[in-house]
Amino acid sequence: MTLVKKATGVLEEFDENKIVNSLVRTGIPLNTAREVASKIIPKTKVISTKEIYERVLGELKRVNIAYAEAYRLREAIMELGPTGFPFEKYIGEILRALNFQVTLNHVLKGRCVSHEVDILAVKNGRKILVECKYRNDWGGRVNVKTVLYVYARFLDLIDRLDEAWIVTNAKFTLEAVKYGKCVRLKLVGWNYPPGNGLEELIRRTRKYPLTVLLTIQMVDYKILLDYGITTVDKLASLTPESLSELLGIGYEEAFKIVSDARNFMKVLTHM
Amino acid sequence: MTLVKKATGVLEEFDENKIVNSLVRTGIPLNTAREVASKIIPKTKVISTKEIYERVLGELKRVNIAYAEAYRLREAIMELGPTGFPFEKYIGEILRALNFQVTLNHVLKGRCVSHEVDILAVKNGRKILVECKYRNDWGGRVNVKTVLYVYARFLDLIDRLDEAWIVTNAKFTLEAVKYGKCVRLKLVGWNYPPGNGLEELIRRTRKYPLTVLLTIQMVDYKILLDYGITTVDKLASLTPESLSELLGIGYEEAFKIVSDARNFMKVLTHM
């Protein structure tokens, strides 16, 4: 029997089905998922979740690079940083895909003070304050203090807003969830609410962040961000010629990046 | 003409009267203040506020160690750290001196969640939530986010509380002050409200933190803190014998510390 050591230090029995599940959740077809998982039988008595992750990623790369890219979605989002601004821009794109009208860093006058809100999202006349909490560490959690603070902000803006949301790539503490429910603030975290968290929103809207692409360099990513291109589908819609001009790189390199983006979108649409 | 370079980088003309004022505010008699200030004529074209501070401190030590100790009050409070807990204990002492009934780290059940409040202070039946914000850097400021958060906490506890205060050794941003006034949260900072800030509260109650004493060692300070002794007056009320036993130090050393504490209290009472 092999034991798996989780990030928290807890040990649990190795279970191939868990790998299959995580792959299927990613959008990979069941047959491929089973095939990949069957290759990850550990040879050591104890294996870390990180090691399993790396090995799964390696297998996926061999099958189809797009599978690997989709699988590392959470890591990719953490690469959006170092500040929270690219994350806000990216969440804005997801909201646009959900037919919200989006304004970033809007200043709203409240009852007591003015507030620069991360995102003002409007749909069917409803005005929503969206506060983004970006964390670039695993295991970071948004705690009740943040939810209390956003609620007070919402109360100060109550004359102008209908709802307030907090969107994070991290998780929420139990207290944060309890308080959020109680004051009716909508919390969207990586895995929260169950079946409707950020991961699911991304997979449903197909708005993947640029950082999933394994072919793209950090320096190019930053330039694209400045041009307002934060998602793979936008990159895939460019011609190699225009990308080459945008980034000041050769046609071949640009062609490779665009092909990777198009392959990613194609595979995901068929997933 | 000599220029003074402030911590912010701003230059202003050297003015002896400013030194006199700061000494008088500390509680030092006007004559002594004038005498000390007259000795601080800079010999260089530019002098930093820090250099002036150090030189004033040196002069005060020569006149009376207690004057120097009282003058370095803000520095002493920053030495309470590294965590915020000693600061909370110390603020608790000041509130007791103001005839409040004080409970530290009390858990209160709110409408939505439970809250561990720094200090619950009660007087004449009025229950006050006191949140302490300790900063161990110069120039640190408590911003509007903190005040928003405390206000939301207060709202969740509104069934059990009558008021909420924030007490800090730092300053508040203008937005924090504006919002605090608007939602009727009482803010007490180093220099706020004018004439009624933390410095004045300390001078009025004569509850000086142990860390003002220049004779006390950090290791002894920590032991005394564990025994609930956070202020100079409490230390001054001990006998050298009991202090020697408490700290496990020799009689002579204990005598020196107690004498320093008593001298400090005596000088301050005559100030």
XYZ file of C-alpha atoms in Angstrom:
542
model
C 0.000 0.000 0.000
C 1.271 3.467 -0.894
C 0.475 6.534 1.167
C -0.046 10.003 -0.243
C 1.283 12.942 1.754
C -0.933 15.992 1.309
C 0.266 19.610 1.482
C -1.149 19.803 5.011
C 1.038 16.850 6.090
C -1.944 14.489 6.375
C -1.391 10.975 4.986
C -4.021 9.073 3.049
C -4.162 5.924 0.955
C -3.247 6.260 -2.730
C -6.369 6.082 -4.864
C -6.185 6.000 -8.678
C -9.832 7.086 -8.930
C -8.995 10.431 -7.385
C -6.665 11.137 -10.273
C -9.311 10.067 -12.774
C -11.819 12.392 -11.097
C -9.493 15.377 -11.137
C -8.757 14.799 -14.827
C -12.424 14.491 -15.722
C -13.198 17.659 -13.744
C -10.535 19.359 -15.872
C -12.556 18.372 -18.940
C -10.387 15.490 -20.165
C -12.348 12.546 -21.693
C -12.871 9.620 -19.303
C -10.916 7.123 -21.436
C -7.856 9.383 -21.591
C -8.210 10.116 -17.875
C -8.221 6.381 -17.025
C -5.263 5.723 -19.290
C -3.190 8.534 -17.751
C -4.106 7.613 -14.156
C -3.154 3.972 -14.704
C 0.418 5.103 -15.433
C 0.859 6.893 -12.099
C 1.277 3.842 -9.862
C 3.816 4.997 -7.259
C 6.965 2.943 -6.765
C 7.692 4.414 -3.328
C 5.899 3.848 -0.011
C 5.061 7.533 0.383
C 4.421 10.002 -2.422
C 3.470 13.679 -2.099
C 0.474 15.186 -3.872
C 2.948 17.533 -5.565
C 4.886 14.583 -7.019
C 1.653 13.002 -8.280
C 0.669 16.306 -9.838
C 4.017 16.612 -11.629
C 3.825 13.055 -12.941
C 0.232 13.486 -14.165
C 1.277 16.707 -15.876
C 4.149 14.878 -17.599
C 1.819 12.134 -18.871
C -0.712 14.689 -20.123
C 1.975 16.559 -22.056
C 2.746 13.358 -23.917
C -0.943 12.831 -24.836
C -1.821 16.421 -25.756
C -0.204 19.665 -24.546
C -3.669 21.255 -24.244
C -4.670 18.648 -21.650
C -1.631 19.533 -19.551
C -2.355 23.218 -19.920
C -5.969 22.839 -18.845
C -4.873 20.675 -15.904
C -2.550 23.335 -14.517
C -5.284 25.985 -14.450
C -4.953 26.827 -10.757
C -1.179 27.199 -11.059
C -1.668 29.346 -14.151
C -3.924 31.719 -12.255
C -1.297 32.104 -9.551
C 1.128 33.094 -12.300
C -1.075 36.071 -13.221
C 0.553 38.120 -10.392
C 2.664 39.513 -8.791
C 0.020 42.183 -8.069
C -3.738 41.680 -8.049
C -4.380 43.839 -11.114
C -4.025 41.200 -13.871
C -6.390 39.000 -11.838
C -8.985 41.786 -11.730
C -8.663 42.288 -15.489
C -9.041 38.554 -16.023
C -12.107 38.262 -13.777
C -13.518 41.189 -15.764
C -13.176 39.086 -18.930
C -15.046 36.182 -17.347
C -17.849 38.504 -16.270
C -18.055 39.961 -19.801
C -18.406 36.423 -21.113
C -21.340 36.065 -18.698
C -22.908 39.147 -20.351
C -22.097 41.647 -17.630
C -21.140 45.191 -18.509
C -17.820 45.638 -16.747
C -15.920 48.693 -15.469
C -12.571 48.274 -13.703
C -11.330 50.430 -10.823
C -14.371 52.634 -10.768
C -14.627 55.325 -8.107
C -18.038 55.434 -6.431
C -19.140 58.038 -3.913
C -20.555 56.388 -0.800
C -22.531 57.819 2.098
C -19.345 58.486 4.066
C -16.358 58.218 1.716
C -15.480 57.429 -1.898
C -14.428 53.930 -2.847
C -12.354 52.664 -5.743
C -14.047 49.365 -6.461
C -12.190 46.604 -8.313
C -15.032 45.814 -10.696
C -18.456 47.322 -11.214
C -20.546 44.719 -13.053
C -23.974 45.529 -14.459
C -26.582 43.167 -15.935
C -30.337 43.695 -16.388
C -30.079 46.939 -14.437
C -28.563 45.255 -11.371
C -25.352 46.871 -10.187
C -22.822 44.623 -8.540
C -19.669 45.481 -6.613
C -17.065 42.792 -7.302
C -14.029 42.782 -5.001
C -11.187 40.602 -6.248
C -8.819 38.899 -3.827
C -5.834 37.474 -5.616
C -3.424 35.184 -3.738
C -0.273 33.784 -5.254
C 0.341 31.135 -2.605
C -1.199 27.684 -2.275
C -3.343 27.257 0.811
C -3.929 30.993 1.244
C -7.402 31.661 2.558
C -9.686 34.672 2.496
C -10.790 35.186 6.073
C -13.796 36.773 7.769
C -11.983 40.138 8.177
C -12.006 40.624 4.410
C -15.690 39.740 4.162
C -16.531 42.120 7.044
C -14.601 44.885 5.311
C -16.311 44.330 1.943
C -19.715 44.252 3.626
C -19.058 47.617 5.331
C -17.969 48.991 1.956
C -21.160 47.671 0.363
C -23.263 49.305 3.124
C -21.567 52.632 2.451
C -22.446 52.239 -1.251
C -25.926 50.802 -0.698
C -27.605 53.765 -2.451
C -25.790 52.883 -5.693
C -25.470 49.088 -5.622
C -27.702 46.037 -5.554
C -25.222 43.282 -4.660
C -21.651 42.679 -3.566
C -19.428 39.741 -4.491
C -15.963 38.626 -3.498
C -14.102 36.625 -6.119
C -10.851 34.895 -5.223
C -8.543 32.242 -6.634
C -7.993 31.061 -3.052
C -10.364 29.381 -0.613
C -12.511 30.919 2.112
C -12.307 30.115 5.814
C -15.416 28.549 7.369
C -16.085 31.760 9.313
C -15.876 33.792 6.118
C -18.434 31.507 4.456
C -20.737 31.638 7.488
C -20.638 35.421 7.677
C -20.960 35.826 3.902
C -24.127 33.706 3.848
C -25.562 35.579 6.832
C -25.153 39.052 5.292
C -25.921 37.753 1.773
C -22.619 38.593 0.190
C -21.854 36.305 -2.747
C -18.541 34.526 -2.296
C -16.836 32.870 -5.254
C -13.659 30.960 -4.472
C -11.630 28.320 -6.215
C -13.850 25.566 -4.865
C -16.745 27.594 -3.554
C -19.669 27.425 -3.828
C -19.450 23.677 -4.568
C -20.019 23.048 -8.274
C -20.108 26.778 -8.964
C -16.674 28.040 -8.000
C -14.121 29.933 -10.044
C -12.774 26.793 -11.705
C -16.225 25.871 -12.973
C -16.884 29.446 -14.113
C -13.699 29.367 -16.161
C -14.445 25.981 -17.704
C -18.010 27.020 -18.486
C -17.098 30.355 -20.096
C -13.926 28.880 -21.677
C -12.137 32.037 -20.608
C -8.749 30.523 -19.777
C -5.960 32.823 -18.634
C -3.022 33.333 -21.007
C -0.724 31.905 -18.353
C -2.014 28.342 -18.970
C -0.079 28.267 -22.234
C 3.241 26.529 -21.796
C 4.701 28.094 -24.958
C 4.304 31.702 -23.882
C 7.164 33.638 -22.257
C 6.586 35.867 -19.197
C 7.843 38.946 -21.066
C 5.377 38.353 -23.926
C 2.570 37.668 -21.471
C 3.134 41.085 -19.873
C 3.019 42.883 -23.212
C -0.225 41.125 -24.178
C -1.699 42.078 -20.796
C -0.961 45.723 -21.562
C -2.887 45.323 -24.829
C -5.841 43.969 -22.858
C -5.340 40.375 -24.013
C -5.729 38.256 -20.880
C -7.347 35.083 -22.188
C -6.340 32.261 -24.521
C -9.357 32.687 -26.835
C -8.375 36.292 -27.544
C -4.839 35.230 -28.364
C -6.175 32.425 -30.564
C -8.172 34.985 -32.567
C -5.002 36.863 -33.587
C -3.114 36.105 -36.806
C 0.555 35.106 -36.433
C 1.375 38.276 -38.414
C -0.338 40.619 -35.971
C 1.082 38.779 -32.936
C 4.572 38.982 -34.450
C 4.125 42.738 -34.805
C 2.584 43.150 -31.348
C 5.388 41.345 -29.572
C 8.233 42.275 -31.895
C 9.126 38.604 -32.419
C 9.735 36.530 -35.541
C 6.883 35.042 -37.570
C 7.792 31.459 -36.679
C 7.723 32.068 -32.947
C 4.446 33.959 -33.252
C 3.023 31.143 -35.372
C 3.986 28.629 -32.655
C 2.254 30.654 -29.922
C -0.919 31.225 -31.943
C -1.020 27.540 -32.932
C -0.675 26.525 -29.299
C -3.530 28.880 -28.335
C -5.720 27.581 -31.203
C -4.940 23.963 -30.359
C -5.853 24.666 -26.745
C -9.209 26.175 -27.695
C -9.945 23.423 -30.194
C -9.187 20.622 -27.737
C -11.226 22.332 -25.041
C -14.224 22.763 -27.332
C -14.118 19.051 -28.052
C -13.540 18.063 -24.462
C 20.305 79.262 8.117
C 20.055 75.574 8.888
C 17.501 73.316 7.257
C 15.816 70.382 8.937
C 15.172 67.285 6.861
C 11.996 65.520 7.966
C 11.356 61.778 7.707
C 9.214 62.447 4.630
C 12.184 64.151 2.913
C 10.619 67.619 3.212
C 13.005 70.421 4.233
C 12.045 73.195 6.641
C 13.832 75.936 8.535
C 15.355 75.012 11.892
C 13.245 76.447 14.706
C 14.330 76.220 18.359
C 10.751 76.872 19.489
C 9.599 73.595 17.958
C 11.966 71.738 20.270
C 10.732 73.734 23.265
C 7.140 72.889 22.343
C 7.811 69.190 22.010
C 9.558 69.155 25.392
C 6.742 71.034 27.099
C 4.204 68.670 25.540
C 6.215 65.841 27.074
C 5.634 67.459 30.461
C 9.082 68.984 30.976
C 9.088 72.390 32.757
C 9.388 75.375 30.415
C 12.701 76.599 31.868
C 14.354 73.215 31.461
C 12.852 72.917 27.976
C 14.333 76.298 26.945
C 17.705 75.419 28.417
C 17.854 72.076 26.599
C 16.647 73.521 23.292
C 19.250 76.309 23.383
C 21.992 73.659 23.323
C 20.765 72.060 20.081
C 22.014 74.728 17.633
C 23.059 72.721 14.563
C 26.575 73.146 13.242
C 25.734 71.710 9.811
C 23.673 73.197 6.981
C 21.200 70.317 7.009
C 20.196 68.232 10.010
C 17.657 65.402 10.124
C 14.794 65.298 12.628
C 16.273 62.019 13.829
C 19.598 63.685 14.625
C 17.822 66.475 16.508
C 15.844 63.874 18.444
C 19.014 61.987 19.402
C 20.755 65.167 20.535
C 17.755 66.333 22.596
C 17.606 62.892 24.180
C 21.308 63.132 25.073
C 20.823 66.542 26.708
C 17.792 65.344 28.653
C 19.722 62.356 29.993
C 22.251 64.758 31.448
C 19.531 66.810 33.177
C 17.366 63.973 34.459
C 17.028 60.439 33.100
C 13.248 60.595 33.685
C 12.948 63.517 31.268
C 14.701 61.484 28.575
C 12.477 58.507 29.310
C 9.283 60.532 29.099
C 10.518 62.138 25.854
C 10.978 58.804 24.109
C 7.409 57.668 24.833
C 6.453 56.984 21.221
C 9.609 54.943 20.656
C 8.944 53.076 23.903
C 5.475 52.073 22.719
C 6.934 50.710 19.505
C 9.235 48.583 21.662
C 6.212 46.859 23.221
C 6.040 44.446 20.231
C 6.843 42.348 18.270
C 3.182 41.198 18.334
C 0.188 43.340 19.181
C -0.631 41.548 22.433
C 1.515 43.593 24.864
C 0.000 46.725 23.332
C -3.524 45.411 24.007
C -2.586 44.617 27.615
C -1.106 48.069 27.996
C -4.153 49.842 26.528
C -6.199 47.752 28.952
C -4.218 49.299 31.820
C -4.886 52.816 30.564
C -8.615 52.061 30.320
C -8.591 50.657 33.871
C -6.992 53.899 35.021
C -9.941 55.663 33.367
C -12.274 53.517 35.521
C -13.340 51.089 32.839
C -13.912 47.448 33.663
C -11.669 45.648 31.190
C -11.699 42.149 29.664
C -9.068 41.131 27.147
C -9.641 38.800 24.183
C -13.263 38.208 24.984
C -15.338 36.074 22.614
C -18.713 37.618 21.813
C -21.429 35.932 19.788
C -22.660 38.216 17.031
C -25.698 38.002 14.755
C -23.716 36.092 12.122
C -20.468 34.856 13.673
C -18.497 34.932 16.931
C -15.782 37.552 17.390
C -12.734 37.578 19.628
C -12.556 41.230 20.538
C -9.259 42.758 21.715
C -10.785 44.593 24.671
C -14.292 44.758 26.065
C -14.472 47.919 28.217
C -17.463 48.644 30.435
C -18.317 51.839 32.362
C -21.670 53.028 33.687
C -23.352 50.127 31.943
C -22.022 51.139 28.520
C -20.265 48.321 26.694
C -17.470 49.294 24.362
C -15.606 47.221 21.799
C -11.985 48.396 21.686
C -9.921 47.187 18.740
C -6.200 47.764 19.138
C -3.965 48.366 16.131
C -0.321 48.179 17.072
C 2.310 49.258 14.555
C 6.026 49.000 15.181
C 7.120 51.256 12.332
C 7.256 55.033 12.171
C 4.893 56.505 9.669
C 2.594 53.481 9.595
C -1.020 54.510 9.168
C -4.329 52.863 9.957
C -6.367 53.111 6.784
C -10.065 53.148 5.955
C -10.108 49.371 5.326
C -9.461 48.725 9.011
C -12.169 51.152 10.071
C -14.638 49.582 7.617
C -13.817 46.158 9.016
C -14.246 47.219 12.642
C -17.532 48.913 11.819
C -18.895 45.724 10.201
C -17.779 43.811 13.292
C -19.546 46.329 15.516
C -22.730 45.981 13.439
C -22.622 42.217 13.874
C -22.317 42.742 17.652
C -24.796 45.615 17.848
C -27.150 43.643 20.143
C -24.420 43.439 22.789
C -22.453 46.657 22.429
C -23.020 50.400 22.713
C -19.860 51.777 21.097
C -16.768 50.781 19.148
C -13.313 52.355 19.354
C -10.082 51.838 17.486
C -6.948 52.624 19.466
C -3.586 52.755 17.716
C -0.074 54.003 18.394
C 0.080 55.010 14.717
C -1.780 57.710 12.835
C -4.972 57.468 10.781
C -5.321 58.303 7.109
C -7.652 61.186 6.257
C -10.138 58.741 4.698
C -10.115 56.644 7.885
C -10.893 59.742 9.981
C -13.652 60.842 7.584
C -15.313 57.431 7.600
C -14.876 56.995 11.370
C -16.631 60.311 12.040
C -19.405 59.460 9.608
C -20.267 56.090 11.208
C -19.530 57.391 14.735
C -16.673 55.075 15.511
C -14.290 56.598 18.038
C -10.732 56.731 16.704
C -7.815 57.256 19.076
C -4.403 57.557 17.456
C -1.056 58.921 18.519
C -2.048 62.450 17.528
C -5.756 62.030 17.090
C -8.151 63.464 18.061
C -6.109 66.659 18.499
C -5.431 67.273 22.196
C -7.002 63.941 23.110
C -4.843 61.324 21.428
C -3.026 58.378 22.900
C -0.045 60.491 24.001
C -2.294 62.786 26.023
C -4.214 59.825 27.484
C -0.942 58.349 28.704
C 0.310 61.616 30.178
C -3.043 62.242 31.846
C -3.380 58.770 33.392
C 0.383 58.576 34.080
C 0.268 55.009 32.788
C 3.649 54.879 31.078
C 4.740 51.638 29.440
C 7.609 49.737 31.096
C 9.596 50.122 27.898
C 10.225 53.837 28.578
C 12.720 52.859 31.304
C 16.269 52.941 30.003
C 17.552 50.707 32.823
C 15.341 47.726 32.073
C 16.563 44.822 29.925
C 14.346 43.273 27.228
C 14.477 39.846 28.917
C 13.284 41.319 32.237
C 10.612 43.326 30.472
C 9.193 40.136 28.992
C 9.051 38.387 32.369
C 7.278 41.354 33.950
C 4.796 41.372 31.066
C 3.964 37.747 31.851
C 3.254 38.782 35.442
C 0.846 41.415 34.168
C 3.156 44.324 34.951
C 3.035 46.564 31.893
C 3.377 50.068 33.363
C 6.074 51.982 35.229
C 3.834 52.842 38.200
C 3.210 49.147 38.870
C 6.928 48.443 38.771
C 7.566 51.422 41.067
C 5.180 49.936 43.629
C 7.288 46.783 43.970
C 10.025 46.424 46.608
C 13.550 45.679 45.322
C 13.300 42.380 47.243
C 10.185 41.196 45.406
C 11.514 42.368 42.030
C 14.804 40.550 42.672
C 12.827 37.366 43.344
C 10.475 37.890 40.379
C 13.296 38.339 37.880
C 15.882 36.090 39.504
C 18.401 38.931 39.618
C 20.589 40.335 42.397
C 19.306 42.847 44.960
C 21.471 45.664 43.662
C 20.274 45.365 40.090
C 16.672 45.134 41.276
C 17.223 48.186 43.480
C 18.531 50.142 40.490
C 15.490 49.251 38.368
C 12.969 50.063 41.093
C 14.770 53.342 41.881
C 14.657 54.280 38.205
C 10.932 53.524 38.079
C 10.273 55.505 41.275
C 12.386 58.433 40.072
C 10.428 58.410 36.822
C 7.079 58.511 38.633
C 8.284 61.181 41.074
C 9.602 63.451 38.340
C 6.443 62.961 36.307
C 4.205 63.828 39.229
C 6.125 67.055 39.688
C 6.152 67.837 36.008
